[in-house]
């Protein structure tokens, strides 16, 4: 079930104009962004400050920001770390290796429920990035066919929770299959060499697999959680001006992607090593970048359905931990005053 392009430039432009009114301060063309004012009205310079942030092929906005160099132009020293999956981003956040990281909403909730001090500061996408995949010519054509089979999935990521929700929806249990816990790219490799019967895939790797003949035999966009941009609580408290710069850059990237869909696809193709046609499919059909960036009820509603699965499988000890995480995971401080034109050139 293909989805139409999601870029609504007029709405993005309107959001940018509203953000401008809120911010009251925009960098001139070709100039570095003006320093963020403090509550006392004093300007805070970003010069000499360090930011550790991830980029990921499943987060196209991160690729745009890295490619355009906006944060560096603002005076920040930026250490870019690639995340191979939500689980790796969560590991890096918890270890303090990065200040800001890209995950699926489900993975962020799992981490927060288990004590990771992170909060979502921006929604970067509403994707259909996960589906169940079988190799070309496979007899597997439905979820029911997975009973007794080996399925590759990266635990702690959206494809893993997509798999569990799919099983439940079709009357199976997790115990009816054997999950091979493999990183996303390794799961595709295992499917190719016959080590597993199916794979719970993630774009853009999955789109490349589809191009090579793999079959997406089960899709359900409602089982995909949102793309969460998460920051550690210590970073939010210690460097609010840098956190604001990151969110402003994300909102500029959203507007840039709407205006430059072909360039966005090319950036993804270059970073992920994909054919341009495959990258274009990911961007135009399966990546809703034109989503409300403010985290809130829409995301909580999805996560409320996923949270009990954590407890049922023993990934989180109690439902109370999940409930507390749901109540504390959102921080909309920066995105509600984001200036989408701050880094415009």
PDB file of N, CA and C in Angstrom, residues 224-259:
ATOM      1  N   UNK A 224       3.877   1.151  13.025  1.00  0.00           N
ATOM      2  CA  UNK A 224       5.124   1.909  13.028  1.00  0.00           C
ATOM      3  C   UNK A 224       4.983   3.081  13.987  1.00  0.00           C
ATOM      4  N   UNK A 225       5.919   3.255  14.903  1.00  0.00           N
ATOM      5  CA  UNK A 225       5.860   4.425  15.777  1.00  0.00           C
ATOM      6  C   UNK A 225       6.624   5.577  15.122  1.00  0.00           C
ATOM      7  N   UNK A 226       6.489   6.736  15.687  1.00  0.00           N
ATOM      8  CA  UNK A 226       7.084   7.940  15.110  1.00  0.00           C
ATOM      9  C   UNK A 226       8.604   7.950  15.255  1.00  0.00           C
ATOM     10  N   UNK A 227       9.247   8.831  14.492  1.00  0.00           N
ATOM     11  CA  UNK A 227      10.678   9.058  14.641  1.00  0.00           C
ATOM     12  C   UNK A 227      10.918  10.085  15.732  1.00  0.00           C
ATOM     13  N   UNK A 228      11.593   9.686  16.800  1.00  0.00           N
ATOM     14  CA  UNK A 228      11.846  10.550  17.954  1.00  0.00           C
ATOM     15  C   UNK A 228      13.280  11.072  17.914  1.00  0.00           C
ATOM     16  N   UNK A 229      13.437  12.377  18.066  1.00  0.00           N
ATOM     17  CA  UNK A 229      14.756  12.956  18.296  1.00  0.00           C
ATOM     18  C   UNK A 229      14.889  13.136  19.799  1.00  0.00           C
ATOM     19  N   UNK A 230      15.816  12.392  20.394  1.00  0.00           N
ATOM     20  CA  UNK A 230      15.948  12.363  21.849  1.00  0.00           C
ATOM     21  C   UNK A 230      17.220  13.058  22.314  1.00  0.00           C
ATOM     22  N   UNK A 231      17.129  13.658  23.483  1.00  0.00           N
ATOM     23  CA  UNK A 231      18.298  14.282  24.099  1.00  0.00           C
ATOM     24  C   UNK A 231      18.401  13.833  25.548  1.00  0.00           C
ATOM     25  N   UNK A 232      19.619  13.781  26.054  1.00  0.00           N
ATOM     26  CA  UNK A 232      19.788  13.426  27.465  1.00  0.00           C
ATOM     27  C   UNK A 232      19.333  14.592  28.336  1.00  0.00           C
ATOM     28  N   UNK A 233      18.839  14.278  29.497  1.00  0.00           N
ATOM     29  CA  UNK A 233      18.372  15.320  30.409  1.00  0.00           C
ATOM     30  C   UNK A 233      19.511  16.236  30.838  1.00  0.00           C
ATOM     31  N   UNK A 234      20.695  15.693  30.978  1.00  0.00           N
ATOM     32  CA  UNK A 234      21.835  16.530  31.371  1.00  0.00           C
ATOM     33  C   UNK A 234      22.172  17.546  30.278  1.00  0.00           C
ATOM     34  N   UNK A 235      22.095  17.127  29.026  1.00  0.00           N
ATOM     35  CA  UNK A 235      22.353  18.043  27.911  1.00  0.00           C
ATOM     36  C   UNK A 235      21.297  19.140  27.878  1.00  0.00           C
ATOM     37  N   UNK A 236      20.034  18.775  28.060  1.00  0.00           N
ATOM     38  CA  UNK A 236      18.950  19.751  28.060  1.00  0.00           C
ATOM     39  C   UNK A 236      19.158  20.782  29.161  1.00  0.00           C
ATOM     40  N   UNK A 237      19.577  20.319  30.334  1.00  0.00           N
ATOM     41  CA  UNK A 237      19.759  21.223  31.472  1.00  0.00           C
ATOM     42  C   UNK A 237      21.006  22.087  31.331  1.00  0.00           C
ATOM     43  N   UNK A 238      22.094  21.483  30.823  1.00  0.00           N
ATOM     44  CA  UNK A 238      23.381  22.185  30.797  1.00  0.00           C
ATOM     45  C   UNK A 238      23.577  23.038  29.552  1.00  0.00           C
ATOM     46  N   UNK A 239      22.965  22.656  28.435  1.00  0.00           N
ATOM     47  CA  UNK A 239      23.186  23.371  27.178  1.00  0.00           C
ATOM     48  C   UNK A 239      21.867  23.645  26.451  1.00  0.00           C
ATOM     49  N   UNK A 240      20.960  24.372  27.084  1.00  0.00           N
ATOM     50  CA  UNK A 240      19.667  24.625  26.439  1.00  0.00           C
ATOM     51  C   UNK A 240      19.793  25.402  25.136  1.00  0.00           C
ATOM     52  N   UNK A 241      20.804  26.288  25.059  1.00  0.00           N
ATOM     53  CA  UNK A 241      20.971  27.065  23.839  1.00  0.00           C
ATOM     54  C   UNK A 241      21.426  26.188  22.670  1.00  0.00           C
ATOM     55  N   UNK A 242      22.191  25.140  22.981  1.00  0.00           N
ATOM     56  CA  UNK A 242      22.608  24.205  21.935  1.00  0.00           C
ATOM     57  C   UNK A 242      21.438  23.314  21.538  1.00  0.00           C
ATOM     58  N   UNK A 243      20.662  22.892  22.522  1.00  0.00           N
ATOM     59  CA  UNK A 243      19.472  22.099  22.226  1.00  0.00           C
ATOM     60  C   UNK A 243      18.521  22.871  21.320  1.00  0.00           C
ATOM     61  N   UNK A 244      18.365  24.166  21.581  1.00  0.00           N
ATOM     62  CA  UNK A 244      17.504  24.983  20.727  1.00  0.00           C
ATOM     63  C   UNK A 244      18.055  25.062  19.307  1.00  0.00           C
ATOM     64  N   UNK A 245      19.374  25.181  19.182  1.00  0.00           N
ATOM     65  CA  UNK A 245      19.996  25.223  17.857  1.00  0.00           C
ATOM     66  C   UNK A 245      19.747  23.931  17.099  1.00  0.00           C
ATOM     67  N   UNK A 246      19.813  22.798  17.785  1.00  0.00           N
ATOM     68  CA  UNK A 246      19.569  21.500  17.144  1.00  0.00           C
ATOM     69  C   UNK A 246      18.141  21.432  16.622  1.00  0.00           C
ATOM     70  N   UNK A 247      17.180  21.812  17.445  1.00  0.00           N
ATOM     71  CA  UNK A 247      15.781  21.748  17.025  1.00  0.00           C
ATOM     72  C   UNK A 247      15.513  22.739  15.891  1.00  0.00           C
ATOM     73  N   UNK A 248      16.109  23.926  15.973  1.00  0.00           N
ATOM     74  CA  UNK A 248      15.959  24.889  14.882  1.00  0.00           C
ATOM     75  C   UNK A 248      16.512  24.312  13.577  1.00  0.00           C
ATOM     76  N   UNK A 249      17.643  23.625  13.663  1.00  0.00           N
ATOM     77  CA  UNK A 249      18.241  23.012  12.475  1.00  0.00           C
ATOM     78  C   UNK A 249      17.322  21.927  11.920  1.00  0.00           C
ATOM     79  N   UNK A 250      16.696  21.157  12.791  1.00  0.00           N
ATOM     80  CA  UNK A 250      15.771  20.120  12.336  1.00  0.00           C
ATOM     81  C   UNK A 250      14.568  20.720  11.615  1.00  0.00           C
ATOM     82  N   UNK A 251      14.070  21.825  12.133  1.00  0.00           N
ATOM     83  CA  UNK A 251      12.915  22.437  11.474  1.00  0.00           C
ATOM     84  C   UNK A 251      13.309  23.095  10.156  1.00  0.00           C
ATOM     85  N   UNK A 252      14.531  23.630  10.081  1.00  0.00           N
ATOM     86  CA  UNK A 252      15.018  24.128   8.797  1.00  0.00           C
ATOM     87  C   UNK A 252      15.192  22.960   7.812  1.00  0.00           C
ATOM     88  N   UNK A 253      15.685  21.824   8.295  1.00  0.00           N
ATOM     89  CA  UNK A 253      15.864  20.653   7.437  1.00  0.00           C
ATOM     90  C   UNK A 253      14.522  20.150   6.912  1.00  0.00           C
ATOM     91  N   UNK A 254      13.487  20.231   7.735  1.00  0.00           N
ATOM     92  CA  UNK A 254      12.154  19.799   7.303  1.00  0.00           C
ATOM     93  C   UNK A 254      11.669  20.681   6.146  1.00  0.00           C
ATOM     94  N   UNK A 255      11.850  22.001   6.300  1.00  0.00           N
ATOM     95  CA  UNK A 255      11.459  22.919   5.242  1.00  0.00           C
ATOM     96  C   UNK A 255      12.318  22.713   3.992  1.00  0.00           C
ATOM     97  N   UNK A 256      13.614  22.472   4.195  1.00  0.00           N
ATOM     98  CA  UNK A 256      14.544  22.255   3.073  1.00  0.00           C
ATOM     99  C   UNK A 256      14.159  20.993   2.301  1.00  0.00           C
ATOM    100  N   UNK A 257      13.786  19.946   3.022  1.00  0.00           N
ATOM    101  CA  UNK A 257      13.393  18.696   2.378  1.00  0.00           C
ATOM    102  C   UNK A 257      12.130  18.891   1.544  1.00  0.00           C
ATOM    103  N   UNK A 258      11.197  19.701   2.041  1.00  0.00           N
ATOM    104  CA  UNK A 258       9.966  19.963   1.299  1.00  0.00           C
ATOM    105  C   UNK A 258      10.256  20.705   0.003  1.00  0.00           C
ATOM    106  N   UNK A 259      11.223  21.586   0.038  1.00  0.00           N
ATOM    107  CA  UNK A 259      11.580  22.367  -1.142  1.00  0.00           C
ATOM    108  C   UNK A 259      12.531  21.618  -2.069  1.00  0.00           C
TER     109      UNK A 259
END
